[in-house]
CSV table of C-alpha atoms in Angstrom, one decimal:
chain,number,residue,atom,x,y,z
A,1112,MET,CA,-91.8,-74.4,101.8
A,1113,PRO,CA,-93.6,-71.6,100.0
A,1114,LEU,CA,-91.8,-70.7,96.7
A,1115,TYR,CA,-92.7,-67.6,94.7
A,1116,ARG,CA,-91.8,-66.5,91.2
A,1117,ARG,CA,-91.6,-62.8,90.4
A,1118,LYS,CA,-94.1,-61.6,87.8
A,1119,PHE,CA,-91.3,-60.2,85.6
A,1120,PRO,CA,-87.9,-61.6,84.8
A,1121,CYS,CA,-84.4,-60.5,86.1
A,1122,ALA,CA,-83.3,-57.3,84.5
A,1123,VAL,CA,-79.7,-58.6,84.1
A,1124,CYS,CA,-80.0,-62.2,82.9
A,1125,GLY,CA,-83.7,-62.2,81.7
A,1126,LYS,CA,-84.4,-65.5,83.6
A,1127,PRO,CA,-87.3,-65.9,86.1
A,1128,VAL,CA,-86.6,-64.7,89.7
A,1129,TYR,CA,-87.6,-67.1,92.5
A,1130,TRP,CA,-88.0,-66.3,96.3
A,1131,ASP,CA,-87.8,-69.2,98.8
A,1132,SER,CA,-89.4,-67.8,101.9
A,1133,ASP,CA,-88.2,-70.6,104.2
A,1134,ARG,CA,-84.6,-70.3,103.3
A,1135,GLN,CA,-84.9,-66.5,102.5
A,1136,LEU,CA,-83.1,-67.0,99.2
A,1137,LEU,CA,-83.6,-65.0,96.1
A,1138,SER,CA,-82.4,-66.7,92.9
A,1139,CYS,CA,-82.3,-66.3,89.1
A,1140,GLY,CA,-79.9,-67.1,86.3
A,1141,CYS,CA,-77.3,-64.7,87.8
A,1142,GLY,CA,-77.1,-66.8,91.0
A,1143,THR,CA,-78.5,-67.0,94.5
A,1144,SER,CA,-78.4,-64.4,97.2
A,1145,LYS,CA,-79.6,-64.1,100.8
A,1146,ALA,CA,-82.4,-61.6,101.3
A,1147,THR,CA,-84.4,-60.9,104.4
A,1148,PHE,CA,-87.4,-59.2,102.7
A,1149,VAL,CA,-89.0,-59.0,99.3
A,1150,ASN,CA,-92.2,-57.2,98.1
A,1151,LEU,CA,-94.6,-60.1,97.6
A,1152,GLU,CA,-96.9,-58.0,95.5
A,1153,ALA,CA,-94.4,-58.5,92.7
A,1154,PHE,CA,-94.4,-62.3,93.2
A,1155,GLU,CA,-96.9,-65.1,92.6
A,1156,GLN,CA,-96.9,-68.3,94.8
A,1157,LEU,CA,-96.0,-71.4,92.9
A,1158,PRO,CA,-97.9,-74.7,93.4
A,1159,LYS,CA,-96.7,-76.8,96.3
A,1160,TYR,CA,-96.1,-80.0,94.4
A,1161,ALA,CA,-96.0,-79.8,90.6
A,1162,ARG,CA,-94.2,-76.7,89.6
A,1163,HIS,CA,-94.0,-76.0,85.8
A,1164,ILE,CA,-90.7,-74.3,85.4
A,1165,ARG,CA,-90.5,-74.2,81.5
A,1166,LYS,CA,-93.5,-74.5,79.2
A,1167,ALA,CA,-94.1,-74.3,75.5
A,1168,GLU,CA,-97.2,-74.9,73.3
A,1169,PHE,CA,-97.2,-76.5,69.8
A,1170,PRO,CA,-100.0,-77.1,67.3
A,1171,ILE,CA,-100.4,-80.8,66.4
A,1172,ASP,CA,-102.4,-82.6,63.7
A,1173,SER,CA,-104.6,-84.7,65.9
A,1174,ILE,CA,-105.1,-86.5,69.1
A,1175,SER,CA,-107.6,-89.3,69.7
A,1176,PHE,CA,-108.3,-91.6,72.6
A,1177,PHE,CA,-110.8,-94.3,73.4
A,1178,ASP,CA,-112.7,-94.3,76.7
A,1179,GLY,CA,-114.3,-97.8,76.3
A,1180,GLN,CA,-117.4,-96.6,74.6
A,1181,PHE,CA,-116.5,-93.6,72.4
A,1182,MET,CA,-113.6,-92.4,70.4
A,1183,HIS,CA,-112.7,-88.8,71.4
A,1184,ILE,CA,-111.0,-86.9,68.5
A,1185,SER,CA,-109.6,-83.5,68.0
A,1186,ASP,CA,-108.0,-82.8,64.6
A,1187,GLN,CA,-107.0,-80.0,62.3
A,1188,ARG,CA,-109.2,-81.4,59.5
A,1189,ASN,CA,-112.3,-80.6,61.5
A,1190,LYS,CA,-110.8,-77.2,62.6
A,1191,GLU,CA,-110.8,-78.4,66.3
A,1192,ASP,CA,-107.3,-76.8,66.8
A,1193,PRO,CA,-105.5,-79.4,68.9
A,1194,HIS,CA,-102.4,-78.3,70.7
A,1195,MET,CA,-99.7,-80.1,72.8
A,1196,VAL,CA,-98.3,-78.3,75.8
A,1197,VAL,CA,-94.8,-79.5,76.8
A,1198,SER,CA,-93.5,-78.5,80.2
A,1199,PHE,CA,-90.9,-79.4,82.7
A,1200,ILE,CA,-92.2,-80.0,86.2
A,1201,ASN,CA,-90.0,-79.5,89.3
A,1202,TYR,CA,-90.7,-81.6,92.4
A,1203,PRO,CA,-88.4,-79.8,94.8
A,1204,LYS,CA,-89.0,-82.1,97.8
A,1205,GLU,CA,-88.0,-85.2,95.8
A,1206,ARG,CA,-85.4,-83.2,93.9
A,1207,ARG,CA,-86.5,-84.5,90.5
A,1208,VAL,CA,-87.7,-83.0,87.2
A,1209,GLN,CA,-90.2,-84.6,84.8
A,1210,VAL,CA,-91.4,-83.8,81.3
A,1211,ARG,CA,-95.2,-83.4,81.0
A,1212,LEU,CA,-97.2,-83.6,77.8
A,1213,ALA,CA,-100.7,-82.2,77.9
A,1214,PHE,CA,-103.3,-81.7,75.1
A,1215,HIS,CA,-106.2,-79.4,74.5
A,1216,GLY,CA,-108.5,-78.4,71.7
A,1217,ARG,CA,-112.2,-79.0,70.9
A,1218,PHE,CA,-113.1,-82.7,70.8
A,1219,HIS,CA,-115.9,-84.6,69.1
A,1220,LYS,CA,-117.1,-88.1,70.0
A,1221,GLU,CA,-117.6,-90.9,67.6
A,1222,LYS,CA,-119.3,-94.2,68.4
A,1223,LEU,CA,-117.1,-96.9,66.9
A,1224,SER,CA,-119.0,-98.9,64.3
A,1225,TYR,CA,-116.1,-99.8,62.1
A,1226,ASN,CA,-113.8,-101.6,64.6
A,1227,THR,CA,-113.3,-105.3,63.8
A,1228,LYS,CA,-111.5,-106.1,67.0
A,1229,ASP,CA,-112.9,-105.9,70.5
A,1230,PRO,CA,-111.5,-102.6,72.0
A,1231,LYS,CA,-110.6,-104.5,75.2
A,1232,ASP,CA,-108.0,-106.3,73.2
A,1233,TRP,CA,-106.4,-103.1,71.8
A,1234,LYS,CA,-102.8,-102.6,72.8
A,1235,GLU,CA,-103.0,-98.8,72.0
A,1236,LYS,CA,-105.7,-96.5,73.4
A,1237,VAL,CA,-104.3,-93.0,72.6
A,1238,TRP,CA,-103.0,-91.6,69.3
A,1239,ILE,CA,-101.1,-88.4,68.8
A,1240,ILE,CA,-100.2,-87.2,65.4
A,1241,ILE,CA,-97.4,-84.5,65.3
A,1242,PRO,CA,-96.4,-82.8,62.1
A,1243,ILE,CA,-92.7,-83.3,61.4
A,1244,GLU,CA,-92.1,-79.5,61.4
A,1245,GLN,CA,-93.4,-79.3,64.9
A,1246,LEU,CA,-91.3,-82.3,66.0
A,1247,ASP,CA,-88.1,-80.3,65.3
A,1248,LYS,CA,-89.4,-77.4,67.4
A,1249,ILE,CA,-90.4,-79.7,70.3
A,1250,LEU,CA,-87.0,-81.4,70.3
A,1251,GLN,CA,-85.3,-78.0,70.2
A,1252,PHE,CA,-87.4,-76.8,73.2
A,1253,LEU,CA,-86.5,-80.0,75.2
A,1254,GLN,CA,-82.8,-79.6,74.4
A,1255,ASN,CA,-82.5,-75.9,75.0
A,1256,GLU,CA,-84.8,-75.4,77.9
A,1257,ASN,CA,-83.8,-78.5,79.9
A,1258,PRO,CA,-83.6,-77.3,83.5
A,1259,LEU,CA,-81.0,-79.9,84.3
A,1260,LYS,CA,-78.5,-78.2,82.0
A,1261,LEU,CA,-76.5,-75.3,83.5
A,1262,ALA,CA,-76.8,-73.4,80.3
A,1263,SER,CA,-80.6,-73.1,80.6
A,1264,TRP,CA,-80.2,-71.1,83.7
A,1265,MET,CA,-77.7,-68.6,82.2
């Protein structure tokens, strides 16, 4: 089922406009209507499986993870500009929505010489440090943009 999102939002409600070519439905925050034709030049096709329906990006303090040999670190102290991308993903065939956390920034590698415990015995392998000011913004995004809430579509 090809699904398309218009490149610009609805002029009435300001929400994204979607075109379901199989069912010939045009929908946005105003509702859903039957349409037999749309100009696909104004639309972009969405991925077949993982469809990001809401997305926001937040600066974080640092992220680090261990790959078994090196510690990969991105932190503000080294001006590596780590960010966390929070998005909702819609899986229309399974009719489920998930929250996705992704991270980017410049990373450097460090060979661990200061560990006193064998890394194979570590319970934790990834660390994310989020400033408390950003946590409030992240929680607000998750509450206000939740696609399962009717108010987020209005």
